[in-house]
PDB file of C-alpha atoms and ligand atoms in Angstrom:
ATOM      1  CA  UNK A   1       0.000   0.000   0.000  1.00  0.00           C
ATOM      2  CA  UNK A   2       1.312   3.468  -0.913  1.00  0.00           C
ATOM      3  CA  UNK A   3       2.146   5.610   2.139  1.00  0.00           C
ATOM      4  CA  UNK A   4       3.336   9.225   2.356  1.00  0.00           C
ATOM      5  CA  UNK A   5       6.926   7.971   2.576  1.00  0.00           C
ATOM      6  CA  UNK A   6       6.497   6.516  -0.942  1.00  0.00           C
ATOM      7  CA  UNK A   7       5.534   9.893  -2.426  1.00  0.00           C
ATOM      8  CA  UNK A   8       8.610  11.737  -3.682  1.00  0.00           C
ATOM      9  CA  UNK A   9       8.999  15.463  -2.937  1.00  0.00           C
ATOM     10  CA  UNK A  10      10.407  18.512  -4.658  1.00  0.00           C
ATOM     11  CA  UNK A  11      14.090  18.073  -5.459  1.00  0.00           C
ATOM     12  CA  UNK A  12      13.680  14.533  -6.704  1.00  0.00           C
ATOM     13  CA  UNK A  13      14.528  14.758 -10.449  1.00  0.00           C
ATOM     14  CA  UNK A  14      11.749  12.298 -11.368  1.00  0.00           C
ATOM     15  CA  UNK A  15       9.253  15.105 -10.657  1.00  0.00           C
ATOM     16  CA  UNK A  16      10.821  17.179 -13.425  1.00  0.00           C
ATOM     17  CA  UNK A  17      11.214  14.372 -15.979  1.00  0.00           C
ATOM     18  CA  UNK A  18       8.907  13.670 -18.930  1.00  0.00           C
ATOM     19  CA  UNK A  19       7.224  10.351 -18.203  1.00  0.00           C
ATOM     20  CA  UNK A  20       7.127   7.558 -20.798  1.00  0.00           C
ATOM     21  CA  UNK A  21       4.004   6.196 -22.460  1.00  0.00           C
ATOM     22  CA  UNK A  22       2.849   2.721 -21.476  1.00  0.00           C
ATOM     23  CA  UNK A  23       2.130   0.102 -24.139  1.00  0.00           C
ATOM     24  CA  UNK A  24      -0.926  -2.137 -24.491  1.00  0.00           C
ATOM     25  CA  UNK A  25      -1.829  -4.754 -23.547  1.00  0.00           C
ATOM     26  CA  UNK A  26      -0.628  -3.540 -20.158  1.00  0.00           C
ATOM     27  CA  UNK A  27       1.924  -5.561 -18.262  1.00  0.00           C
ATOM     28  CA  UNK A  28       0.783  -6.883 -14.896  1.00  0.00           C
ATOM     29  CA  UNK A  29       3.156  -4.330 -13.375  1.00  0.00           C
ATOM     30  CA  UNK A  30       1.385  -1.439 -15.119  1.00  0.00           C
ATOM     31  CA  UNK A  31      -2.029  -2.797 -14.087  1.00  0.00           C
ATOM     32  CA  UNK A  32      -0.897  -3.054 -10.486  1.00  0.00           C
ATOM     33  CA  UNK A  33       0.615   0.440 -10.647  1.00  0.00           C
ATOM     34  CA  UNK A  34      -2.760   1.978 -11.509  1.00  0.00           C
ATOM     35  CA  UNK A  35      -4.555  -0.110  -8.923  1.00  0.00           C
ATOM     36  CA  UNK A  36      -2.295   0.898  -6.050  1.00  0.00           C
ATOM     37  CA  UNK A  37      -2.419   4.568  -7.002  1.00  0.00           C
ATOM     38  CA  UNK A  38      -6.234   4.484  -6.944  1.00  0.00           C
ATOM     39  CA  UNK A  39      -6.081   2.586  -3.653  1.00  0.00           C
ATOM     40  CA  UNK A  40      -4.046   5.436  -2.183  1.00  0.00           C
ATOM     41  CA  UNK A  41      -6.719   7.961  -3.173  1.00  0.00           C
ATOM     42  CA  UNK A  42      -9.560   5.806  -1.817  1.00  0.00           C
ATOM     43  CA  UNK A  43      -7.864   5.174   1.524  1.00  0.00           C
ATOM     44  CA  UNK A  44      -6.703   8.787   1.820  1.00  0.00           C
ATOM     45  CA  UNK A  45     -10.275  10.038   1.395  1.00  0.00           C
ATOM     46  CA  UNK A  46     -11.518   7.800   4.212  1.00  0.00           C
ATOM     47  CA  UNK A  47     -11.053   9.963   7.311  1.00  0.00           C
ATOM     48  CA  UNK A  48     -10.423   7.081   9.698  1.00  0.00           C
ATOM     49  CA  UNK A  49      -8.003   5.254   7.421  1.00  0.00           C
ATOM     50  CA  UNK A  50      -6.240   8.489   6.416  1.00  0.00           C
ATOM     51  CA  UNK A  51      -5.632   9.206  10.099  1.00  0.00           C
ATOM     52  CA  UNK A  52      -4.531   5.647  10.801  1.00  0.00           C
ATOM     53  CA  UNK A  53      -1.967   5.688   7.958  1.00  0.00           C
ATOM     54  CA  UNK A  54      -1.151   9.418   8.200  1.00  0.00           C
ATOM     55  CA  UNK A  55      -2.163  10.096   4.600  1.00  0.00           C
ATOM     56  CA  UNK A  56      -2.916  13.492   3.020  1.00  0.00           C
ATOM     57  CA  UNK A  57      -6.361  13.251   1.434  1.00  0.00           C
ATOM     58  CA  UNK A  58      -5.709  13.185  -2.288  1.00  0.00           C
ATOM     59  CA  UNK A  59      -7.906  13.718  -5.344  1.00  0.00           C
ATOM     60  CA  UNK A  60      -5.244  12.739  -7.846  1.00  0.00           C
ATOM     61  CA  UNK A  61      -1.893  10.983  -7.984  1.00  0.00           C
ATOM     62  CA  UNK A  62       0.508  10.634 -10.923  1.00  0.00           C
ATOM     63  CA  UNK A  63       3.009   7.777 -11.297  1.00  0.00           C
ATOM     64  CA  UNK A  64       6.063  10.082 -11.222  1.00  0.00           C
ATOM     65  CA  UNK A  65       5.020  11.014  -7.674  1.00  0.00           C
ATOM     66  CA  UNK A  66       5.818   7.479  -6.560  1.00  0.00           C
ATOM     67  CA  UNK A  67       9.045   7.618  -8.557  1.00  0.00           C
ATOM     68  CA  UNK A  68       7.678   5.741 -11.589  1.00  0.00           C
ATOM     69  CA  UNK A  69       8.239   7.800 -14.743  1.00  0.00           C
ATOM     70  CA  UNK A  70       5.275   6.408 -16.692  1.00  0.00           C
ATOM     71  CA  UNK A  71       2.245   8.229 -18.175  1.00  0.00           C
ATOM     72  CA  UNK A  72      -0.263   6.892 -15.645  1.00  0.00           C
ATOM     73  CA  UNK A  73      -2.439   8.927 -13.256  1.00  0.00           C
ATOM     74  CA  UNK A  74      -5.248   8.068 -10.869  1.00  0.00           C
ATOM     75  CA  UNK A  75      -8.060  10.570 -10.329  1.00  0.00           C
ATOM     76  CA  UNK A  76     -10.792  10.352  -7.691  1.00  0.00           C
ATOM     77  CA  UNK A  77     -12.894  13.514  -7.530  1.00  0.00           C
ATOM     78  CA  UNK A  78     -15.676  13.517  -4.945  1.00  0.00           C
ATOM     79  CA  UNK A  79     -18.297  16.223  -4.829  1.00  0.00           C
ATOM     80  CA  UNK A  80     -19.301  17.826  -1.564  1.00  0.00           C
ATOM     81  CA  UNK A  81     -22.085  15.333  -0.841  1.00  0.00           C
ATOM     82  CA  UNK A  82     -19.520  12.541  -1.059  1.00  0.00           C
ATOM     83  CA  UNK A  83     -20.681  11.093  -4.368  1.00  0.00           C
ATOM     84  CA  UNK A  84     -18.090  10.614  -7.068  1.00  0.00           C
ATOM     85  CA  UNK A  85     -17.778  13.158  -9.886  1.00  0.00           C
ATOM     86  CA  UNK A  86     -14.936  11.435 -11.742  1.00  0.00           C
ATOM     87  CA  UNK A  87     -12.953   8.296 -10.924  1.00  0.00           C
ATOM     88  CA  UNK A  88     -10.557   6.404 -13.199  1.00  0.00           C
ATOM     89  CA  UNK A  89      -6.967   5.406 -13.767  1.00  0.00           C
ATOM     90  CA  UNK A  90      -5.743   7.271 -16.851  1.00  0.00           C
ATOM     91  CA  UNK A  91      -3.168   5.538 -19.095  1.00  0.00           C
ATOM     92  CA  UNK A  92      -1.443   7.769 -21.669  1.00  0.00           C
ATOM     93  CA  UNK A  93      -3.843  10.663 -20.964  1.00  0.00           C
ATOM     94  CA  UNK A  94      -3.801  13.466 -23.531  1.00  0.00           C
ATOM     95  CA  UNK A  95      -5.700  16.752 -23.736  1.00  0.00           C
ATOM     96  CA  UNK A  96      -7.211  16.974 -27.235  1.00  0.00           C
ATOM     97  CA  UNK A  97      -8.956  20.345 -26.914  1.00  0.00           C
ATOM     98  CA  UNK A  98      -8.857  23.288 -24.517  1.00  0.00           C
ATOM     99  CA  UNK A  99     -11.480  26.011 -24.090  1.00  0.00           C
ATOM    100  CA  UNK A 100     -10.451  29.630 -24.558  1.00  0.00           C
ATOM    101  CA  UNK A 101     -11.935  30.227 -21.115  1.00  0.00           C
ATOM    102  CA  UNK A 102      -9.422  29.854 -18.288  1.00  0.00           C
ATOM    103  CA  UNK A 103     -10.060  28.891 -14.672  1.00  0.00           C
ATOM    104  CA  UNK A 104      -8.256  28.953 -11.339  1.00  0.00           C
ATOM    105  CA  UNK A 105      -9.162  27.557  -7.925  1.00  0.00           C
ATOM    106  CA  UNK A 106     -10.003  30.342  -5.501  1.00  0.00           C
ATOM    107  CA  UNK A 107      -7.674  28.938  -2.842  1.00  0.00           C
ATOM    108  CA  UNK A 108      -4.844  28.199  -5.258  1.00  0.00           C
ATOM    109  CA  UNK A 109      -3.379  24.698  -5.411  1.00  0.00           C
ATOM    110  CA  UNK A 110      -1.204  22.400  -3.367  1.00  0.00           C
ATOM    111  CA  UNK A 111       0.505  19.132  -4.224  1.00  0.00           C
ATOM    112  CA  UNK A 112       1.176  15.841  -2.482  1.00  0.00           C
ATOM    113  CA  UNK A 113       4.798  16.251  -3.589  1.00  0.00           C
ATOM    114  CA  UNK A 114       5.155  19.844  -2.329  1.00  0.00           C
ATOM    115  CA  UNK A 115       5.495  20.225   1.442  1.00  0.00           C
ATOM    116  CA  UNK A 116       4.968  23.958   1.528  1.00  0.00           C
ATOM    117  CA  UNK A 117       2.279  26.467   0.658  1.00  0.00           C
ATOM    118  CA  UNK A 118       2.853  28.405  -2.562  1.00  0.00           C
ATOM    119  CA  UNK A 119       0.284  31.187  -2.788  1.00  0.00           C
ATOM    120  CA  UNK A 120      -1.169  32.433  -6.028  1.00  0.00           C
ATOM    121  CA  UNK A 121      -3.675  31.672  -8.760  1.00  0.00           C
ATOM    122  CA  UNK A 122      -2.825  28.608 -10.865  1.00  0.00           C
ATOM    123  CA  UNK A 123      -4.264  29.547 -14.261  1.00  0.00           C
ATOM    124  CA  UNK A 124      -5.616  26.560 -16.157  1.00  0.00           C
ATOM    125  CA  UNK A 125      -8.157  25.778 -18.895  1.00  0.00           C
ATOM    126  CA  UNK A 126     -11.787  25.708 -17.771  1.00  0.00           C
ATOM    127  CA  UNK A 127     -12.974  22.982 -20.151  1.00  0.00           C
ATOM    128  CA  UNK A 128     -10.944  20.189 -21.727  1.00  0.00           C
ATOM    129  CA  UNK A 129     -11.507  17.265 -24.033  1.00  0.00           C
ATOM    130  CA  UNK A 130      -9.488  14.415 -22.540  1.00  0.00           C
ATOM    131  CA  UNK A 131      -8.358  11.275 -24.312  1.00  0.00           C
ATOM    132  CA  UNK A 132      -7.047   8.366 -22.243  1.00  0.00           C
ATOM    133  CA  UNK A 133      -6.904   4.577 -22.203  1.00  0.00           C
ATOM    134  CA  UNK A 134      -8.257   2.579 -19.293  1.00  0.00           C
ATOM    135  CA  UNK A 135      -6.780  -0.531 -17.705  1.00  0.00           C
ATOM    136  CA  UNK A 136      -8.474  -2.682 -20.399  1.00  0.00           C
ATOM    137  CA  UNK A 137      -6.952  -0.646 -23.215  1.00  0.00           C
ATOM    138  CA  UNK A 138     -10.311   0.959 -24.058  1.00  0.00           C
ATOM    139  CA  UNK A 139     -10.004   4.472 -25.514  1.00  0.00           C
ATOM    140  CA  UNK A 140     -12.044   7.192 -23.803  1.00  0.00           C
ATOM    141  CA  UNK A 141     -12.673  10.705 -25.073  1.00  0.00           C
ATOM    142  CA  UNK A 142     -14.503  12.829 -22.504  1.00  0.00           C
ATOM    143  CA  UNK A 143     -15.201  16.460 -21.751  1.00  0.00           C
ATOM    144  CA  UNK A 144     -14.425  17.783 -18.285  1.00  0.00           C
ATOM    145  CA  UNK A 145     -14.922  21.245 -16.807  1.00  0.00           C
ATOM    146  CA  UNK A 146     -14.232  23.151 -13.591  1.00  0.00           C
ATOM    147  CA  UNK A 147     -12.796  21.167 -10.679  1.00  0.00           C
ATOM    148  CA  UNK A 148     -12.446  17.758 -12.376  1.00  0.00           C
ATOM    149  CA  UNK A 149     -10.747  19.481 -15.339  1.00  0.00           C
ATOM    150  CA  UNK A 150      -8.361  21.255 -12.940  1.00  0.00           C
ATOM    151  CA  UNK A 151      -7.446  17.976 -11.232  1.00  0.00           C
ATOM    152  CA  UNK A 152      -6.772  16.202 -14.549  1.00  0.00           C
ATOM    153  CA  UNK A 153      -4.633  19.106 -15.796  1.00  0.00           C
ATOM    154  CA  UNK A 154      -2.680  19.052 -12.511  1.00  0.00           C
ATOM    155  CA  UNK A 155      -2.019  15.304 -12.939  1.00  0.00           C
ATOM    156  CA  UNK A 156      -1.085  15.497 -16.632  1.00  0.00           C
ATOM    157  CA  UNK A 157       1.336  18.299 -15.684  1.00  0.00           C
ATOM    158  CA  UNK A 158       3.139  15.773 -13.458  1.00  0.00           C
ATOM    159  CA  UNK A 159       3.631  13.488 -16.493  1.00  0.00           C
ATOM    160  CA  UNK A 160       5.391  16.414 -18.210  1.00  0.00           C
ATOM    161  CA  UNK A 161       7.538  17.412 -15.236  1.00  0.00           C
ATOM    162  CA  UNK A 162       5.447  20.506 -14.465  1.00  0.00           C
ATOM    163  CA  UNK A 163       4.461  21.543 -10.925  1.00  0.00           C
ATOM    164  CA  UNK A 164       1.454  23.740 -10.088  1.00  0.00           C
ATOM    165  CA  UNK A 165       3.483  26.763  -9.056  1.00  0.00           C
ATOM    166  CA  UNK A 166       5.115  26.880 -12.516  1.00  0.00           C
ATOM    167  CA  UNK A 167       1.794  28.439 -13.600  1.00  0.00           C
ATOM    168  CA  UNK A 168       1.754  31.188 -10.946  1.00  0.00           C
ATOM    169  CA  UNK A 169       2.624  34.702 -12.155  1.00  0.00           C
ATOM    170  CA  UNK A 170       5.710  35.609 -10.070  1.00  0.00           C
ATOM    171  CA  UNK A 171       5.184  39.384 -10.427  1.00  0.00           C
ATOM    172  CA  UNK A 172       1.510  39.416  -9.470  1.00  0.00           C
ATOM    173  CA  UNK A 173       0.439  35.984  -8.205  1.00  0.00           C
ATOM    174  CA  UNK A 174      -3.175  37.024  -7.602  1.00  0.00           C
ATOM    175  CA  UNK A 175      -3.745  38.892 -10.839  1.00  0.00           C
ATOM    176  CA  UNK A 176      -6.821  37.516 -12.589  1.00  0.00           C
ATOM    177  CA  UNK A 177      -6.183  37.462 -16.348  1.00  0.00           C
ATOM    178  CA  UNK A 178      -8.869  38.233 -18.937  1.00  0.00           C
ATOM    179  CA  UNK A 179     -11.464  35.464 -19.557  1.00  0.00           C
ATOM    180  CA  UNK A 180     -10.452  33.627 -16.413  1.00  0.00           C
ATOM    181  CA  UNK A 181     -13.054  32.477 -13.892  1.00  0.00           C
ATOM    182  CA  UNK A 182     -12.466  31.672 -10.242  1.00  0.00           C
ATOM    183  CA  UNK A 183     -13.674  28.248  -9.089  1.00  0.00           C
ATOM    184  CA  UNK A 184     -14.773  28.301  -5.432  1.00  0.00           C
TER     185      UNK A 184
HETATM  186  C1  LIG B 201      -2.364  18.411  -2.279  1.00  0.00           C
HETATM  187  C2  LIG B 201      -3.723  18.185  -1.688  1.00  0.00           C
HETATM  188  C3  LIG B 201      -4.107  19.361  -0.829  1.00  0.00           C
HETATM  189  C4  LIG B 201      -3.700  16.916  -0.849  1.00  0.00           C
HETATM  190  C5  LIG B 201      -4.765  18.067  -2.808  1.00  0.00           C
HETATM  191  N1  LIG B 201      -6.078  17.820  -2.254  1.00  0.00           N
HETATM  192  C6  LIG B 201      -7.002  18.773  -2.426  1.00  0.00           C
HETATM  193  O1  LIG B 201      -6.771  19.794  -3.071  1.00  0.00           O
HETATM  194  N2  LIG B 201      -8.211  18.678  -1.809  1.00  0.00           N
HETATM  195  C7  LIG B 201      -9.025  17.595  -1.707  1.00  0.00           C
HETATM  196  C8  LIG B 201      -8.588  16.334  -1.252  1.00  0.00           C
HETATM  197  C9  LIG B 201      -9.528  15.305  -1.209  1.00  0.00           C
HETATM  198  F1  LIG B 201      -9.179  14.103  -0.824  1.00  0.00           F
HETATM  199  C10 LIG B 201     -10.832  15.509  -1.570  1.00  0.00           C
HETATM  200  C11 LIG B 201     -11.184  16.757  -2.027  1.00  0.00           C
HETATM  201  F2  LIG B 201     -12.434  16.939  -2.430  1.00  0.00           F
HETATM  202  C12 LIG B 201     -10.311  17.796  -2.083  1.00  0.00           C
HETATM  203  C13 LIG B 201      -4.467  16.958  -3.794  1.00  0.00           C
HETATM  204  O2  LIG B 201      -4.810  15.811  -3.516  1.00  0.00           O
HETATM  205  N3  LIG B 201      -3.855  17.286  -4.982  1.00  0.00           N
HETATM  206  C14 LIG B 201      -3.475  16.178  -5.827  1.00  0.00           C
HETATM  207  C15 LIG B 201      -1.995  16.170  -6.193  1.00  0.00           C
HETATM  208  O3  LIG B 201      -1.141  16.735  -5.540  1.00  0.00           O
HETATM  209  N4  LIG B 201      -1.769  15.468  -7.277  1.00  0.00           N
HETATM  210  O4  LIG B 201      -0.518  15.381  -7.778  1.00  0.00           O
HETATM  211  C16 LIG B 201      -3.620  18.654  -5.454  1.00  0.00           C
HETATM  212  C17 LIG B 201      -4.908  19.225  -6.102  1.00  0.00           C
HETATM  213  C18 LIG B 201      -4.677  20.706  -6.450  1.00  0.00           C
HETATM  214  C19 LIG B 201      -5.574  20.975  -7.616  1.00  0.00           C
HETATM  215  C20 LIG B 201      -5.842  19.666  -8.276  1.00  0.00           C
HETATM  216  C21 LIG B 201      -5.284  18.568  -7.432  1.00  0.00           C
HETATM  217 ZN1  LIG B 202       0.502  17.194  -7.492  1.00  0.00          ZN
END
């Protein structure tokens, strides 16, 4: 089971590397990789278990964060009544289309691999068309917007060696650019 000690932090070069695509049919190793990343998210979102295992509650986790430089990410986005908005393990995810409209989370972003607060608006695309392959090699092409779209963009960034604060305007971190909405 993945624990916080297995999540690499800033300074580890794997976080800045470009991860490699996986090939299909998936090896057992690549199947297990996706499974254990999703397991982390599920356990971390269970208050009792998160406390027991000292886990930070996560909505997304990318393979490079557990020092595996492969294009795999797990996403588990709950909505505030606890139901699930989006849940899947993404293999070779790719953003096909981006809306002109931009979006940023009101409270900025954090990261399981960043043990400090970096203030500022992380400007992202509000709506995306996402292509990815699931554990069975099935191709998916879906549209996401607002919070789920933000999470997926944050995870795909990890596959390209990008961290959330790379998107923060150094000069004026809280400047709201044109056609950018704030997501509460
Ligand atoms: C870094 C951390 C603060 C733990 C962040 N969680 C989060 O923003 N809130 C959260 C957690 C839940 F479990 C359920 C919930 F609805 C909200 C997170 O998981 N990530 C994932 C990450 O670091 N992936 O690499 C950071 C988020 C910032 C914006 C998108 C993902
Ligand atoms: Zn992150």
